[in-house]
GROMACS .gro file of C-alpha atoms in nm:
model
  511
    1MET     CA    1  14.618  12.080  12.364
    2LEU     CA    2  14.716  12.178  12.014
    3ALA     CA    3  14.606  11.828  11.854
    4ILE     CA    4  14.238  11.903  12.005
    5LYS     CA    5  14.241  12.219  11.839
    6ARG     CA    6  14.338  12.112  11.516
    7GLN     CA    7  14.059  11.831  11.525
    8VAL     CA    8  13.798  12.060  11.612
    9LEU     CA    9  13.888  12.300  11.281
   10ALA     CA   10  13.908  11.976  11.088
   11SER     CA   11  13.547  11.853  11.209
   12THR     CA   12  13.434  12.239  11.147
   13SER     CA   13  13.566  12.218  10.802
   14ARG     CA   14  13.379  11.873  10.731
   15VAL     CA   15  13.042  12.010  10.869
   16LEU     CA   16  13.093  12.336  10.639
   17LEU     CA   17  13.176  12.126  10.339
   18ARG     CA   18  12.876  11.867  10.396
   19THR     CA   19  12.628  12.191  10.442
   20ASN     CA   20  12.785  12.339  10.133
   21VAL     CA   21  12.731  12.019   9.920
   22LEU     CA   22  12.391  11.946  10.042
   23SER     CA   23  12.308  12.296   9.969
   24GLY     CA   24  12.423  12.246   9.589
   25LEU     CA   25  12.227  11.903   9.584
   26VAL     CA   26  11.901  12.088   9.684
   27ALA     CA   27  11.952  12.352   9.465
   28GLY     CA   28  12.025  12.119   9.180
   29ALA     CA   29  11.733  11.923   9.242
   30ALA     CA   30  11.511  12.216   9.154
   31ARG     CA   31  11.713  12.227   8.824
   32ALA     CA   32  11.753  11.903   8.699
   33TYR     CA   33  11.601  11.567   8.707
   34HIS     CA   34  11.509  11.284   8.465
   35ASN     CA   35  11.212  11.342   8.292
   36LYS     CA   36  10.980  11.042   8.246
   37VAL     CA   37  10.657  11.197   8.095
   38TYR     CA   38  10.533  11.056   7.772
   39LYS     CA   39  10.303  11.255   7.541
   40SER     CA   40  10.048  10.994   7.468
   41SER     CA   41   9.960  10.595   7.578
   42ASP     CA   42  10.073  10.492   7.231
   43GLU     CA   43  10.426  10.618   7.292
   44ALA     CA   44  10.411  10.490   7.621
   45ILE     CA   45  10.381  10.137   7.560
   46GLU     CA   46  10.637  10.127   7.298
   47GLY     CA   47  10.827   9.784   7.362
   48ILE     CA   48  10.561   9.607   7.456
   49LYS     CA   49  10.560   9.278   7.246
   50THR     CA   50  10.383   8.949   7.180
   51GLY     CA   51  10.409   8.704   7.451
   52ASP     CA   52  10.505   8.944   7.727
   53THR     CA   53  10.352   8.948   8.078
   54LEU     CA   54  10.170   9.227   8.174
   55LEU     CA   55  10.068   9.330   8.537
   56ILE     CA   56   9.757   9.553   8.535
   57GLY     CA   57   9.625   9.759   8.824
   58GLY     CA   58   9.268   9.807   8.875
   59PHE     CA   59   8.958   9.633   9.053
   60GLY     CA   60   8.671   9.575   8.832
   61LEU     CA   61   8.661   9.898   8.617
   62CYS     CA   62   8.800  10.138   8.943
   63GLY     CA   63   9.129  10.257   8.870
   64ILE     CA   64   9.205  10.061   8.574
   65PRO     CA   65   9.452  10.184   8.300
   66GLU     CA   66   9.201  10.260   8.056
   67ASN     CA   67   9.390  10.481   7.773
   68LEU     CA   68   9.716  10.223   7.812
   69LEU     CA   69   9.461   9.924   7.747
   70LYS     CA   70   9.312  10.108   7.473
   71ALA     CA   71   9.637  10.166   7.316
   72ILE     CA   72   9.754   9.818   7.345
   73ALA     CA   73   9.386   9.712   7.185
   74ARG     CA   74   9.505   9.949   6.874
   75ARG     CA   75   9.802   9.752   6.849
   76LYS     CA   76   9.703   9.414   6.669
   77ASP     CA   77  10.058   9.290   6.660
   78ILE     CA   78  10.085   9.241   7.010
   79GLN     CA   79   9.939   8.882   7.084
   80GLN     CA   80   9.958   8.611   7.337
   81ILE     CA   81   9.981   8.821   7.641
   82THR     CA   82   9.988   8.681   7.974
   83ALA     CA   83   9.773   8.920   8.176
   84VAL     CA   84   9.801   8.952   8.544
   85SER     CA   85   9.502   9.128   8.698
   86ASN     CA   86   9.234   9.085   8.982
   87ASN     CA   87   8.972   9.054   8.694
   88ALA     CA   88   8.903   9.124   8.349
   89GLY     CA   89   8.678   9.423   8.375
   90THR     CA   90   8.369   9.386   8.174
   91ALA     CA   91   8.324   9.249   7.808
   92ASP     CA   92   8.309   9.577   7.642
   93TYR     CA   93   8.538   9.773   7.843
   94GLY     CA   94   8.908   9.760   8.028
   95LEU     CA   95   9.092   9.465   7.987
   96GLY     CA   96   8.784   9.263   7.841
   97THR     CA   97   8.859   9.464   7.533
   98LEU     CA   98   9.166   9.268   7.498
   99LEU     CA   99   8.990   8.938   7.522
  100GLN     CA  100   8.749   9.072   7.264
  101SER     CA  101   9.044   9.106   7.030
  102ARG     CA  102   9.181   8.802   7.119
  103GLN     CA  103   9.519   8.926   7.213
  104ILE     CA  104   9.534   8.745   7.538
  105LYS     CA  105   9.651   8.374   7.587
  106ARG     CA  106   9.645   8.339   7.968
  107MET     CA  107   9.446   8.523   8.257
  108ILE     CA  108   9.603   8.511   8.606
  109SER     CA  109   9.306   8.627   8.804
  110SER     CA  110   9.089   8.556   9.102
  111TYR     CA  111   8.738   8.656   8.974
  112VAL     CA  112   8.540   8.578   8.643
  113GLY     CA  113   8.249   8.759   8.805
  114GLU     CA  114   7.977   8.862   8.544
  115ASN     CA  115   8.226   8.895   8.226
  116LYS     CA  116   7.991   8.675   8.015
  117GLU     CA  117   8.308   8.684   7.763
  118PHE     CA  118   8.572   8.601   7.979
  119SER     CA  119   8.357   8.313   8.097
  120ARG     CA  120   8.246   8.212   7.765
  121GLN     CA  121   8.612   8.198   7.632
  122TYR     CA  122   8.757   7.995   7.954
  123LEU     CA  123   8.472   7.736   7.952
  124GLY     CA  124   8.478   7.733   7.568
  125GLY     CA  125   8.855   7.663   7.580
  126GLU     CA  126   8.976   7.937   7.401
  127LEU     CA  127   9.173   8.103   7.691
  128GLU     CA  128   9.386   7.998   7.926
  129VAL     CA  129   9.285   8.106   8.305
  130GLU     CA  130   9.495   8.061   8.612
  131LEU     CA  131   9.255   8.117   8.918
  132LEU     CA  132   9.401   8.210   9.234
  133PRO     CA  133   9.252   8.369   9.585
  134GLN     CA  134   9.267   8.722   9.551
  135GLY     CA  135   9.489   8.788   9.841
  136THR     CA  136   9.752   8.518   9.729
  137ILE     CA  137   9.776   8.713   9.420
  138ALA     CA  138   9.809   9.040   9.584
  139GLU     CA  139  10.105   8.914   9.803
  140ARG     CA  140  10.270   8.706   9.532
  141VAL     CA  141  10.283   9.045   9.336
  142ARG     CA  142  10.389   9.234   9.639
  143SER     CA  143  10.641   8.959   9.692
  144GLY     CA  144  10.760   8.978   9.350
  145GLY     CA  145  10.836   9.350   9.367
  146ALA     CA  146  11.002   9.288   9.670
  147GLY     CA  147  11.238   9.045   9.534
  148ILE     CA  148  11.097   8.786   9.781
  149PRO     CA  149  11.091   8.450   9.545
  150ALA     CA  150  10.842   8.273   9.781
  151PHE     CA  151  10.603   8.260  10.088
  152TYR     CA  152  10.401   8.040  10.324
  153THR     CA  153  10.018   8.113  10.351
  154LEU     CA  154   9.719   7.931  10.498
  155THR     CA  155   9.498   8.012  10.205
  156GLY     CA  156   9.405   7.729  10.031
  157VAL     CA  157   9.462   7.465  10.240
  158GLY     CA  158   9.255   7.178  10.221
  159THR     CA  159   9.113   7.322   9.856
  160GLN     CA  160   9.246   7.241   9.503
  161VAL     CA  161   9.495   7.518   9.528
  162GLU     CA  162   9.677   7.273   9.734
  163THR     CA  163   9.600   6.943   9.581
  164GLY     CA  164   9.581   7.083   9.207
  165GLY     CA  165   9.360   6.985   8.931
  166ILE     CA  166   9.208   7.338   8.885
  167PRO     CA  167   9.110   7.364   8.537
  168ILE     CA  168   9.330   7.630   8.336
  169LYS     CA  169   9.238   7.536   7.949
  170TYR     CA  170   8.948   7.330   7.874
  171SER     CA  171   8.922   7.147   7.518
  172LYS     CA  172   8.644   7.258   7.315
  173ASP     CA  173   8.468   6.940   7.395
  174GLY     CA  174   8.495   7.021   7.772
  175GLU     CA  175   8.782   6.827   7.872
  176VAL     CA  176   9.057   6.965   8.104
  177VAL     CA  177   9.387   6.994   7.905
  178ILE     CA  178   9.593   7.201   8.127
  179ALA     CA  179   9.526   7.179   8.502
  180SER     CA  180   9.684   7.393   8.800
  181THR     CA  181   9.977   7.168   9.003
  182PRO     CA  182   9.998   7.074   9.354
  183ARG     CA  183  10.154   7.335   9.613
  184GLU     CA  184  10.445   7.208   9.804
  185THR     CA  185  10.365   7.253  10.174
  186LYS     CA  186  10.515   7.297  10.511
  187VAL     CA  187  10.394   7.267  10.878
  188PHE     CA  188  10.448   7.606  11.123
  189ASN     CA  189  10.341   7.575  11.476
  190GLY     CA  190  10.113   7.280  11.391
  191ARG     CA  191   9.918   7.412  11.085
  192LYS     CA  192   9.966   7.341  10.738
  193TYR     CA  193  10.092   7.608  10.502
  194LEU     CA  194  10.121   7.631  10.099
  195MET     CA  195  10.442   7.787   9.932
  196GLU     CA  196  10.338   8.066   9.667
  197GLU     CA  197  10.600   8.195   9.444
  198GLY     CA  198  10.624   8.555   9.403
  199ILE     CA  199  10.476   8.718   9.038
  200THR     CA  200  10.654   8.992   8.858
  201GLY     CA  201  10.578   9.113   8.473
  202ASP     CA  202  10.779   9.244   8.170
  203TYR     CA  203  10.557   9.537   8.196
  204ALA     CA  204  10.318   9.680   8.480
  205LEU     CA  205  10.025   9.921   8.366
  206VAL     CA  206   9.907  10.132   8.661
  207LYS     CA  207   9.667  10.422   8.695
  208ALA     CA  208   9.685  10.703   8.955
  209TRP     CA  209   9.502  11.004   9.051
  210LYS     CA  210   9.796  11.225   9.036
  211GLY     CA  211  10.171  11.225   8.965
  212ASP     CA  212  10.486  11.420   8.859
  213ALA     CA  213  10.751  11.408   8.624
  214LEU     CA  214  10.989  11.163   8.892
  215GLY     CA  215  10.694  10.933   8.868
  216ASN     CA  216  10.587  10.973   9.204
  217LEU     CA  217  10.212  10.871   9.245
  218VAL     CA  218   9.900  10.922   9.443
  219PHE     CA  219   9.594  10.735   9.443
  220LYS     CA  220   9.234  10.858   9.505
  221TYR     CA  221   8.999  10.661   9.774
  222ALA     CA  222   8.992  10.281   9.651
  223ALA     CA  223   9.156  10.323   9.333
  224SER     CA  224   9.479  10.214   9.501
  225ASN     CA  225   9.401   9.854   9.490
  226PHE     CA  226   9.582   9.650   9.274
  227ASN     CA  227   9.756   9.933   9.113
  228ALA     CA  228  10.015   9.980   9.430
  229PRO     CA  229  10.131   9.640   9.451
  230MET     CA  230  10.147   9.604   9.067
  231ALA     CA  231  10.338   9.930   9.035
  232THR     CA  232  10.641   9.765   9.216
  233ALA     CA  233  10.659   9.445   9.022
  234GLY     CA  234  10.708   9.521   8.654
  235LYS     CA  235  11.055   9.531   8.502
  236ILE     CA  236  10.904   9.859   8.332
  237THR     CA  237  10.619  10.046   8.486
  238ILE     CA  238  10.394  10.248   8.284
  239ALA     CA  239  10.153  10.475   8.497
  240GLU     CA  240   9.893  10.702   8.343
  241VAL     CA  241   9.733  10.958   8.570
  242GLU     CA  242   9.459  11.205   8.563
  243GLU     CA  243   9.684  11.507   8.662
  244ILE     CA  244  10.067  11.537   8.632
  245VAL     CA  245  10.165  11.831   8.867
  246PRO     CA  246  10.500  12.002   8.902
  247VAL     CA  247  10.779  11.859   9.107
  248GLY     CA  248  10.781  11.933   9.454
  249GLU     CA  249  10.392  11.975   9.479
  250LEU     CA  250  10.313  11.636   9.623
  251LYS     CA  251  10.399  11.639   9.998
  252PRO     CA  252  10.676  11.360  10.071
  253ASP     CA  253  10.420  11.220  10.318
  254GLU     CA  254  10.144  11.173  10.086
  255ILE     CA  255  10.329  11.002   9.787
  256HIS     CA  256  10.191  10.629   9.771
  257ILE     CA  257  10.434  10.514   9.505
  258PRO     CA  258  10.787  10.671   9.497
  259GLY     CA  259  10.903  10.727   9.136
  260ILE     CA  260  11.179  10.479   9.174
  261HIS     CA  261  10.917  10.221   9.074
  262VAL     CA  262  10.780  10.431   8.779
  263HIS     CA  263  10.989  10.421   8.449
  264ARG     CA  264  10.706  10.600   8.239
  265ILE     CA  265  10.407  10.844   8.322
  266LEU     CA  266  10.166  11.020   8.106
  267LYS     CA  267   9.841  11.200   8.182
  268GLY     CA  268   9.567  10.985   7.998
  269GLU     CA  269   9.411  11.126   7.721
  270THR     CA  270   9.061  11.088   7.825
  271TYR     CA  271   8.876  10.938   8.108
  272GLU     CA  272   8.515  10.777   8.119
  273LYS     CA  273   8.570  10.637   8.485
  274ARG     CA  274   8.269  10.367   8.436
  275ILE     CA  275   8.104  10.250   8.747
  276GLU     CA  276   8.042   9.848   8.708
  277LYS     CA  277   7.747   9.846   8.943
  278LEU     CA  278   7.609  10.173   8.988
  279THR     CA  279   7.422  10.123   9.323
  280LEU     CA  280   7.239  10.402   9.525
  281ARG     CA  281   7.062  10.381   9.864
  282ARG     CA  282   6.704  10.254   9.917
  283SER     CA  283   6.429  10.404  10.106
  284ALA     CA  284   6.186  10.196  10.283
  285GLU     CA  285   5.903  10.252  10.065
  286GLU     CA  286   6.149  10.135   9.742
  287GLU     CA  287   6.226   9.815   9.927
  288ASN     CA  288   5.867   9.733   9.954
  289GLU     CA  289   5.843   9.729   9.556
  290LEU     CA  290   6.101   9.481   9.512
  291PRO     CA  291   6.087   9.189   9.366
  292GLU     CA  292   6.029   8.878   9.613
  293SER     CA  293   6.406   8.723   9.522
  294MET     CA  294   6.529   9.039   9.662
  295LYS     CA  295   6.284   9.065   9.946
  296GLN     CA  296   6.412   8.739  10.063
  297ARG     CA  297   6.810   8.853  10.023
  298ILE     CA  298   6.706   9.159  10.241
  299HIS     CA  299   6.514   8.923  10.480
  300ILE     CA  300   6.830   8.703  10.555
  301ILE     CA  301   7.055   8.974  10.564
  302LYS     CA  302   6.861   9.154  10.827
  303ARG     CA  303   6.914   8.858  11.072
  304ALA     CA  304   7.264   8.871  10.947
  305ALA     CA  305   7.309   9.256  11.098
  306ARG     CA  306   7.224   9.095  11.437
  307GLU     CA  307   7.555   8.949  11.462
  308PHE     CA  308   7.747   9.255  11.462
  309LYS     CA  309   7.853   9.365  11.807
  310ASP     CA  310   7.972   9.711  11.910
  311GLY     CA  311   8.351   9.776  11.802
  312MET     CA  312   8.369   9.506  11.574
  313TYR     CA  313   8.576   9.496  11.251
  314VAL     CA  314   8.388   9.290  11.003
  315ASN     CA  315   8.443   9.214  10.635
  316LEU     CA  316   8.128   9.189  10.415
  317GLY     CA  317   8.180   8.944  10.109
  318ILE     CA  318   8.030   9.019   9.753
  319GLY     CA  319   7.659   8.985   9.650
  320MET     CA  320   7.402   8.944   9.955
  321PRO     CA  321   7.625   9.025  10.233
  322VAL     CA  322   7.717   9.371  10.146
  323LEU     CA  323   7.362   9.451  10.186
  324ALA     CA  324   7.443   9.442  10.563
  325SER     CA  325   7.612   9.767  10.576
  326ASN     CA  326   7.252   9.921  10.546
  327TYR     CA  327   7.122   9.745  10.863
  328ILE     CA  328   7.381   9.821  11.153
  329ALA     CA  329   7.167   9.923  11.456
  330PRO     CA  330   7.228  10.327  11.477
  331GLU     CA  331   7.335  10.218  11.875
  332ILE     CA  332   7.660  10.073  11.791
  333THR     CA  333   7.980  10.098  11.551
  334VAL     CA  334   8.091   9.870  11.322
  335HIS     CA  335   8.404   9.899  11.098
  336LEU     CA  336   8.341   9.733  10.771
  337GLN     CA  337   8.639   9.645  10.570
  338SER     CA  338   8.633   9.571  10.198
  339GLU     CA  339   8.929   9.350  10.063
  340ASN     CA  340   8.976   9.610   9.762
  341GLY     CA  341   9.113   9.859  10.041
  342ILE     CA  342   8.847  10.001  10.263
  343LEU     CA  343   8.823  10.034  10.649
  344GLY     CA  344   8.504  10.224  10.764
  345MET     CA  345   8.306  10.154  10.462
  346GLY     CA  346   7.928  10.308  10.488
  347PRO     CA  347   7.634  10.252  10.277
  348PHE     CA  348   7.550  10.275   9.943
  349PRO     CA  349   7.564  10.653   9.843
  350THR     CA  350   7.268  10.887   9.733
  351ALA     CA  351   7.283  10.992   9.372
  352ASP     CA  352   7.484  11.333   9.476
  353LYS     CA  353   7.751  11.130   9.658
  354VAL     CA  354   7.847  10.869   9.349
  355ASP     CA  355   8.254  10.865   9.309
  356ALA     CA  356   8.395  10.601   9.075
  357ASP     CA  357   8.697  10.599   9.267
  358LEU     CA  358   8.502  10.451   9.542
  359VAL     CA  359   8.334  10.086   9.510
  360ASN     CA  360   8.323   9.773   9.730
  361ALA     CA  361   8.419   9.417   9.689
  362GLY     CA  362   8.140   9.355   9.466
  363LYS     CA  363   8.215   9.666   9.239
  364GLU     CA  364   7.929   9.866   9.366
  365SER     CA  365   7.939  10.229   9.460
  366VAL     CA  366   7.962  10.266   9.827
  367THR     CA  367   8.056  10.562  10.084
  368VAL     CA  368   8.345  10.578  10.365
  369LEU     CA  369   8.250  10.693  10.698
  370PRO     CA  370   8.442  10.977  10.885
  371GLY     CA  371   8.757  10.821  11.028
  372GLY     CA  372   8.749  10.558  10.723
  373THR     CA  373   9.064  10.472  10.545
  374CYS     CA  374   9.147  10.337  10.226
  375PHE     CA  375   9.451  10.143  10.098
  376SER     CA  376   9.601   9.893   9.862
  377SER     CA  377   9.483   9.545   9.843
  378ASP     CA  378   9.815   9.395   9.959
  379VAL     CA  379   9.763   9.598  10.258
  380SER     CA  380   9.423   9.494  10.302
  381PHE     CA  381   9.482   9.120  10.259
  382GLY     CA  382   9.759   9.175  10.525
  383MET     CA  383   9.485   9.277  10.786
  384ILE     CA  384   9.285   8.973  10.686
  385ARG     CA  385   9.532   8.737  10.711
  386GLY     CA  386   9.710   8.895  11.008
  387ASN     CA  387   9.382   8.808  11.202
  388ARG     CA  388   9.240   9.181  11.256
  389LEU     CA  389   8.910   9.092  11.148
  390ASP     CA  390   8.649   8.979  11.397
  391MET     CA  391   8.418   8.832  11.165
  392THR     CA  392   8.342   8.755  10.805
  393ILE     CA  393   8.003   8.729  10.636
  394LEU     CA  394   8.000   8.599  10.302
  395GLY     CA  395   7.771   8.419  10.076
  396GLY     CA  396   7.760   8.027   9.991
  397MET     CA  397   7.660   7.763   9.733
  398GLN     CA  398   7.700   7.469   9.953
  399VAL     CA  399   7.788   7.416  10.321
  400SER     CA  400   7.868   7.063  10.470
  401SER     CA  401   7.776   6.943  10.825
  402ARG     CA  402   8.115   6.994  10.942
  403GLY     CA  403   8.144   7.359  10.830
  404ASP     CA  404   8.312   7.306  10.479
  405LEU     CA  405   8.236   7.591  10.240
  406SER     CA  406   8.217   7.583   9.878
  407ASN     CA  407   8.099   7.895   9.669
  408TRP     CA  408   8.320   7.961   9.364
  409MET     CA  409   8.287   7.736   9.090
  410VAL     CA  410   8.007   7.449   8.921
  411PRO     CA  411   8.286   7.272   8.718
  412ARG     CA  412   8.209   7.282   8.338
  413LYS     CA  413   7.929   7.517   8.407
  414MET     CA  414   7.966   7.840   8.612
  415VAL     CA  415   8.293   7.990   8.699
  416LYS     CA  416   8.300   8.302   8.955
  417GLY     CA  417   8.632   8.252   9.080
  418MET     CA  418   8.737   8.253   9.426
  419GLY     CA  419   8.777   8.620   9.488
  420GLY     CA  420   8.860   8.668   9.841
  421ALA     CA  421   8.669   8.419  10.016
  422MET     CA  422   8.962   8.165  10.051
  423ASP     CA  423   9.185   8.438  10.226
  424LEU     CA  424   8.875   8.525  10.459
  425VAL     CA  425   8.782   8.212  10.564
  426ALA     CA  426   9.139   8.091  10.598
  427ALA     CA  427   9.186   8.330  10.913
  428PRO     CA  428   9.186   8.119  11.219
  429LYS     CA  429   9.050   8.389  11.435
  430SER     CA  430   8.774   8.532  11.217
  431ARG     CA  431   8.421   8.423  11.309
  432VAL     CA  432   8.263   8.299  10.966
  433VAL     CA  433   7.927   8.346  10.880
  434VAL     CA  434   7.774   8.220  10.564
  435THR     CA  435   7.384   8.368  10.442
  436MET     CA  436   7.262   8.199  10.160
  437THR     CA  437   6.891   8.072  10.040
  438HIS     CA  438   6.841   7.756  10.213
  439ASN     CA  439   6.766   7.573   9.874
  440ALA     CA  440   6.892   7.616   9.533
  441LYS     CA  441   6.625   7.731   9.259
  442ASP     CA  442   6.542   7.356   9.174
  443GLY     CA  443   6.462   7.293   9.524
  444SER     CA  444   6.783   7.073   9.652
  445PRO     CA  445   6.941   7.165   9.939
  446LYS     CA  446   7.224   7.376   9.969
  447ILE     CA  447   7.325   7.236  10.341
  448LEU     CA  448   7.450   6.894  10.288
  449LYS     CA  449   7.644   6.591  10.477
  450GLU     CA  450   7.940   6.655  10.230
  451ASN     CA  451   7.992   6.929   9.973
  452THR     CA  452   7.956   6.818   9.607
  453LEU     CA  453   8.134   7.136   9.459
  454PRO     CA  454   8.496   7.265   9.499
  455LEU     CA  455   8.584   7.353   9.812
  456THR     CA  456   8.652   7.756   9.934
  457GLY     CA  457   8.745   7.621  10.285
  458VAL     CA  458   8.761   7.317  10.501
  459GLN     CA  459   8.582   7.333  10.860
  460CYS     CA  460   8.564   7.693  10.846
  461VAL     CA  461   8.202   7.801  10.880
  462ASP     CA  462   8.094   7.905  11.214
  463ARG     CA  463   7.722   8.012  11.171
  464ILE     CA  464   7.492   7.951  10.860
  465ILE     CA  465   7.198   8.194  10.797
  466THR     CA  466   6.941   8.125  10.536
  467ASP     CA  467   6.589   8.235  10.460
  468LYS     CA  468   6.471   7.965  10.684
  469CYS     CA  469   6.668   7.945  10.991
  470VAL     CA  470   6.984   7.968  11.160
  471PHE     CA  471   7.244   7.706  11.210
  472ASP     CA  472   7.563   7.677  11.436
  473VAL     CA  473   7.858   7.444  11.317
  474ILE     CA  474   7.968   7.256  11.652
  475PRO     CA  475   8.314   7.130  11.575
  476ASN     CA  476   8.371   6.771  11.611
  477LYS     CA  477   7.971   6.690  11.629
  478GLY     CA  478   7.760   6.886  11.349
  479LEU     CA  479   7.487   7.142  11.294
  480LEU     CA  480   7.292   7.287  11.564
  481LEU     CA  481   6.956   7.444  11.477
  482ARG     CA  482   6.941   7.747  11.668
  483GLU     CA  483   6.657   7.977  11.534
  484LEU     CA  484   6.352   7.946  11.275
  485SER     CA  485   6.248   8.203  11.050
  486TYR     CA  486   5.877   8.301  11.066
  487GLY     CA  487   5.614   7.994  10.959
  488GLU     CA  488   5.909   7.777  10.958
  489THR     CA  489   5.911   7.437  11.194
  490VAL     CA  490   6.189   7.191  11.272
  491ASP     CA  491   6.004   6.965  11.038
  492SER     CA  492   5.973   7.183  10.740
  493ILE     CA  493   6.387   7.243  10.802
  494LYS     CA  494   6.439   6.876  10.811
  495ALA     CA  495   6.256   6.854  10.485
  496SER     CA  496   6.476   7.092  10.308
  497THR     CA  497   6.811   6.981  10.448
  498GLY     CA  498   7.050   6.736  10.330
  499CYS     CA  499   7.187   6.638  10.653
  500ASP     CA  500   7.113   6.528  11.002
  501PHE     CA  501   7.108   6.784  11.288
  502GLU     CA  502   7.046   6.851  11.630
  503VAL     CA  503   6.788   7.091  11.759
  504ALA     CA  504   6.884   7.354  12.035
  505SER     CA  505   6.646   7.316  12.338
  506ASP     CA  506   6.523   7.706  12.339
  507ILE     CA  507   6.457   7.690  11.955
  508ALA     CA  508   6.231   7.959  11.844
  509GLU     CA  509   6.096   8.199  11.543
  510THR     CA  510   6.279   8.485  11.586
  511PHE     CA  511   6.295   8.682  11.206
   0.00000   0.00000   0.00000
């Protein structure tokens, strides 16, 4: 009995001691902590040197660390940078300014897009560009930050991502002098996967909405994008924020990046927060005044909008497909996902609803519907690879009779980059619908027996919707002509298509 009383007293003493220690820690936390705040962007980038690898957050111009990039542009002694970023901003802003100043040796990106200087330097042999699928970059960076050396993915199987040969560096006369190497492959459950290695950087430069002196970060809307994974994968992470708040003001459950990942933080000196493609909602009257080429695109996408079914989760690719958000039938609910980190995307905004932190995958201003959510790029592509989407609608340059898709490059002439398309078409349970004009500007067919351009995906397309007709891709058989646009005939489709096809028994003009 005495032994039991002693044990109880000892336990009580330990509880009291632990309570006093915890009370002291709580009180101490309010008094002292390591301050990570820097006074300026110039001070914050001290230590970055020639040859460093920089992980740079943002998507287009949304959420870019614009003050840190300006600081590096002022440091002409920093040269030969390897920049890991989804893209390079515009020719005159964001990461594009470091291209202009020739401070970048190699870009590791998924998308060149409309940055003409980026494209010019790459095709002209002045810049090394390692093009990767967008989701692969996001996961490689996330894995690097999590200490995972490599992982396997379906993305890129059957394309030059697997076999190698994607140009990294051209000579001035257009010859490939550095090309990508083949990936190691492995079969899981009867399917081939590619191995991709994790990415880390000497420094990560990210931008958040709010932060505190401990380095805790909160992002706003779609500005989380690549900022979140990049923040975890730098040996030294530097964060610029719009507002530094007192420690304790950010609630524990609203912090997106814990301060353990952030080594330096500053309040950005000035913010322009440019919108790369300010896009506003059009009225029916404004649509009637559009040029014929735009009317043709709307004609295609209005037909594509009929593919939506109530309750679907759908990704809309950049360009023509994103227009579909404006033509969803009012009696159904469709949850639109944008790979830069939006679920529940709405139509283009009116002028009074524009927000620079809210853009779609095409860098166009958008809205988010009630109940919508925003998240980082690595989370977004986890949804895609994890077969959470019912359907993907994306554009195309070429589609073969067996459903192979090309939509990212014309070698030596035009390079957009694969963006998120390779990830989207690799998801085995997601229906893939391609929207495109039936013929190129020179009249040549885009629907062919075999693709002549580099592949985005192999046997991945389920339906093709053009300005002339609708084709279904029947596995192991080929194309089936399902519908005609008004004024078209089976013979006119045969004359404008580069391969044979079957015709549905109930073929009719439907759009």
